[in-house]
PDB file of C-alpha atoms in Angstrom:
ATOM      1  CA  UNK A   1      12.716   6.726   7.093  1.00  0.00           C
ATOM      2  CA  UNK A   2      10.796   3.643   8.341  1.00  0.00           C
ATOM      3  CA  UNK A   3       7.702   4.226   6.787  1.00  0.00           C
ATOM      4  CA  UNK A   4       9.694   4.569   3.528  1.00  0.00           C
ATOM      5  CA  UNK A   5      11.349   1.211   4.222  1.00  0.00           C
ATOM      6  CA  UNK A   6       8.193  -0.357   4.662  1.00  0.00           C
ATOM      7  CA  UNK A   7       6.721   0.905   1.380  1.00  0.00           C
ATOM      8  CA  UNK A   8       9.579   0.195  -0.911  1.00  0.00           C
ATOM      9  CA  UNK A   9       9.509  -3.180   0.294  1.00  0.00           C
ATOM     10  CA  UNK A  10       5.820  -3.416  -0.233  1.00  0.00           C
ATOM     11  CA  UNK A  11       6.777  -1.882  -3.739  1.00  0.00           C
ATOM     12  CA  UNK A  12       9.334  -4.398  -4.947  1.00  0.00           C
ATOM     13  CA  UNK A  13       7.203  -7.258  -3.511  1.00  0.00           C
ATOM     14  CA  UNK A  14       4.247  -6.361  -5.948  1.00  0.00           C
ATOM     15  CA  UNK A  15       5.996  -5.951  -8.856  1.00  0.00           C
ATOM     16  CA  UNK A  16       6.799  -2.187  -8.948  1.00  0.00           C
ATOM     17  CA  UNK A  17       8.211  -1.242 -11.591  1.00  0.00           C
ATOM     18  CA  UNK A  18       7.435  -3.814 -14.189  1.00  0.00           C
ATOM     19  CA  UNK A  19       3.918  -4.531 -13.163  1.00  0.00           C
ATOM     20  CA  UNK A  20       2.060  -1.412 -11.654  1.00  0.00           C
ATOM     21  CA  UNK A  21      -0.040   1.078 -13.725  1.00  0.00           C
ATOM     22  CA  UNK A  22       0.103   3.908 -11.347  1.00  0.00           C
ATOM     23  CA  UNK A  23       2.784   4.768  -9.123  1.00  0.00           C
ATOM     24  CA  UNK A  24       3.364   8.383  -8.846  1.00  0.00           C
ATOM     25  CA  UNK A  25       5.613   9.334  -6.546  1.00  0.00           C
ATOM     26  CA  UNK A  26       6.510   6.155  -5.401  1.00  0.00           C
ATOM     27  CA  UNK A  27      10.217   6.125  -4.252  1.00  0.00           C
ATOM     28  CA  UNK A  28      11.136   9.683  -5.526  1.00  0.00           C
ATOM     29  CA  UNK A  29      13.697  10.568  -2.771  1.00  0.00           C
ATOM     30  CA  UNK A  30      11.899  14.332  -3.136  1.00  0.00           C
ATOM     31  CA  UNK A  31       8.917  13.611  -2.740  1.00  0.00           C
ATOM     32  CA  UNK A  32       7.544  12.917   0.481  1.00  0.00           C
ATOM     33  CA  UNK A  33       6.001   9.840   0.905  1.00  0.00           C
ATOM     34  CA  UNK A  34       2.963  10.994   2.186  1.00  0.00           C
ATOM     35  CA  UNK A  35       2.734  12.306  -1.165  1.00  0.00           C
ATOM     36  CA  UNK A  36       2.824   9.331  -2.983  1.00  0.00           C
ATOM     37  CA  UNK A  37       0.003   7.952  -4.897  1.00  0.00           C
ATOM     38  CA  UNK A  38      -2.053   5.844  -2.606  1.00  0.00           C
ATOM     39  CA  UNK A  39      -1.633   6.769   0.772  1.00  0.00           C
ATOM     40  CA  UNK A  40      -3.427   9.135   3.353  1.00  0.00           C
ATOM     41  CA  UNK A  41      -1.384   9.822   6.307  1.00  0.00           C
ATOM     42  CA  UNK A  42      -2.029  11.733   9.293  1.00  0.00           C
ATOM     43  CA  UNK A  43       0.275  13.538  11.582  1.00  0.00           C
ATOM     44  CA  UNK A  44       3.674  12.696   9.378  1.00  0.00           C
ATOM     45  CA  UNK A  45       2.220   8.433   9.537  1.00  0.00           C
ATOM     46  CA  UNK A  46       0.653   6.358   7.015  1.00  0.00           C
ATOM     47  CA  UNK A  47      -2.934   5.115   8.054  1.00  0.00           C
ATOM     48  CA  UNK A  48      -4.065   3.751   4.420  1.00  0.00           C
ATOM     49  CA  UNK A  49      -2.868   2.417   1.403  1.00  0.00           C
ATOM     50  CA  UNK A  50      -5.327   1.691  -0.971  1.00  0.00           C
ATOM     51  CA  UNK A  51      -3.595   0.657  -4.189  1.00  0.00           C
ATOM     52  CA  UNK A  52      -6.562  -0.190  -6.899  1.00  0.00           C
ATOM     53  CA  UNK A  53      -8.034   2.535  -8.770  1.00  0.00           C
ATOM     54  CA  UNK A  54     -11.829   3.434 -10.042  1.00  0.00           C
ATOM     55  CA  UNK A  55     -13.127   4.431 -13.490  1.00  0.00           C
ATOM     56  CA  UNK A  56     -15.263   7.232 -14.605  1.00  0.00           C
ATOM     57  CA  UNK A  57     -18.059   4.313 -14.262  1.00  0.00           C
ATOM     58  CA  UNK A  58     -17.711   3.528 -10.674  1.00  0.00           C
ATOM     59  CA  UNK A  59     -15.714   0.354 -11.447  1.00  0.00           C
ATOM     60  CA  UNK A  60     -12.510  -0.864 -10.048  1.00  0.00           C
ATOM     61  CA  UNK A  61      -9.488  -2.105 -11.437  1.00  0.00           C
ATOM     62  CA  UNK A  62      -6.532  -3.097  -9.705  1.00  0.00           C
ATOM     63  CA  UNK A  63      -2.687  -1.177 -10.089  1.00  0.00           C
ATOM     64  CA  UNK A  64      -0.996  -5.061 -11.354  1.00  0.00           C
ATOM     65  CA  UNK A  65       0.278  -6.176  -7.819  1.00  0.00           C
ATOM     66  CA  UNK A  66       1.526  -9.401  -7.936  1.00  0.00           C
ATOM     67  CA  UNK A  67       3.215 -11.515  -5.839  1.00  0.00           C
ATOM     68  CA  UNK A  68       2.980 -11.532  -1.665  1.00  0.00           C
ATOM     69  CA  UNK A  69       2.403  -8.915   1.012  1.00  0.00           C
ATOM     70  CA  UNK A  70       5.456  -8.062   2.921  1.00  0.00           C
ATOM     71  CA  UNK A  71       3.176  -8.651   6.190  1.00  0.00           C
ATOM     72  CA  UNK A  72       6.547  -8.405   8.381  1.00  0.00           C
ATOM     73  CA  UNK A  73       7.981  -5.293   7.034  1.00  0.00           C
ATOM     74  CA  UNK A  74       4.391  -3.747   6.819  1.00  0.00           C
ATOM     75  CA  UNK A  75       4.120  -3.433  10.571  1.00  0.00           C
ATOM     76  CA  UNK A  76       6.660  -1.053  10.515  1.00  0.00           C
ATOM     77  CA  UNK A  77       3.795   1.217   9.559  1.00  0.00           C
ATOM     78  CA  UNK A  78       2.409   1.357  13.267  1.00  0.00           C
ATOM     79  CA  UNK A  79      -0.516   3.614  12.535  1.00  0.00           C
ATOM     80  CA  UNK A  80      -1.434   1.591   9.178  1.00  0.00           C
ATOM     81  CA  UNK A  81      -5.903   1.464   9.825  1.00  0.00           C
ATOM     82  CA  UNK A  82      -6.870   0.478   6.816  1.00  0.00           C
ATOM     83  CA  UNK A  83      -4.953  -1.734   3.904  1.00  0.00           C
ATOM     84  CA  UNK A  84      -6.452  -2.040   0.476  1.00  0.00           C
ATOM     85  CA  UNK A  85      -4.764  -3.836  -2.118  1.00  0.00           C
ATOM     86  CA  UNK A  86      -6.643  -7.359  -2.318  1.00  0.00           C
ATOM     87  CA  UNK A  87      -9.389  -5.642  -4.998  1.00  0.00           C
ATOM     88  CA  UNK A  88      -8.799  -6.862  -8.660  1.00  0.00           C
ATOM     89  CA  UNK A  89      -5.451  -7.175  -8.151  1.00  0.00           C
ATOM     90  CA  UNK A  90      -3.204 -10.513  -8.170  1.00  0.00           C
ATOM     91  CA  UNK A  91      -1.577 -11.172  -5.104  1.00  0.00           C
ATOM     92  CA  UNK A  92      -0.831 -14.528  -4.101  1.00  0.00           C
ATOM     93  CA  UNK A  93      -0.011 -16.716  -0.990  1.00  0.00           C
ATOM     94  CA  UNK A  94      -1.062 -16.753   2.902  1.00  0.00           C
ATOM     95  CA  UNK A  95      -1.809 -13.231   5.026  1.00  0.00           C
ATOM     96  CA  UNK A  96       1.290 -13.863   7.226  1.00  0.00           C
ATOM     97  CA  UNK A  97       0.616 -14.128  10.916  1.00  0.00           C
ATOM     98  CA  UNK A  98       2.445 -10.934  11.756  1.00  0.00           C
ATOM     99  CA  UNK A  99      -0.666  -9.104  10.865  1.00  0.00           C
ATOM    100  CA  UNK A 100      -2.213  -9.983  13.839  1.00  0.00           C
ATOM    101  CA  UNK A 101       1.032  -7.292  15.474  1.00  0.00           C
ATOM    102  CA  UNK A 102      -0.951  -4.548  13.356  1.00  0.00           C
ATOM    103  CA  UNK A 103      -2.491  -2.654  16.612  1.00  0.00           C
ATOM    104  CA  UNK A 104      -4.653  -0.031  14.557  1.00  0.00           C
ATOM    105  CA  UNK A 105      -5.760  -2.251  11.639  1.00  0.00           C
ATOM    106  CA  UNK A 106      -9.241  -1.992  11.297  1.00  0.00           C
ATOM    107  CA  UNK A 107      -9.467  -3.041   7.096  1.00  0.00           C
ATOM    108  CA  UNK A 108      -8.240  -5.051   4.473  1.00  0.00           C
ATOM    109  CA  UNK A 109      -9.754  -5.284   1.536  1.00  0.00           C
TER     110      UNK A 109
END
């Protein structure tokens, strides 16, 4: 239930509904949500989100996030390695210090 918290904040933060192209999955209380588009998990936990996509030609386009990481609620995800959602996308604001609590982080791009 956590790491569901944790995502639908970092949902509604980016725009969710009215912004992002692809979300399936995303908040469907029967889907699991290491089923949802743009995570891996191992063992039950999230270790990546990686929310742009790639074309057929090997270039990337972001999913419309806007607006500012939920840094905070993110560490929630405790075994989060890698966190992809800066590419061609259009966050805004300051990385939040917090981050810094993110013990497995190895990645953000």
């Amino acid at each position: 239930l956590k790491n569901r918290y944790a995502l639908a904040v970092l949902y509604f933060a980016t725009g969710g509904d009215s912004s992002w192209r692809g979300k399936d999955n995303w908040l469907d209380g029967e889907v699991d949500e290491c089923d949802w588009e743009f995570l891996t998990c191992s063992e039950g936990e999230v270790t990546k989100i990686e929310i742009w996509q790639q074309n057929n030609d090997d270039t990337y386009v972001g999913n419309g996030l806007i607006g500012t990481l939920p840094i905070e609620e993110l560490t929630i995800l405790t075994e989060l390695e890698e966190l992809g959602v800066i590419r061609n996308n259009k966050l805004s604001g300051t990385i939040d210090p917090s981050i810094s609590s993110f013990t497995n982080l190895r990645k953000i791009y």
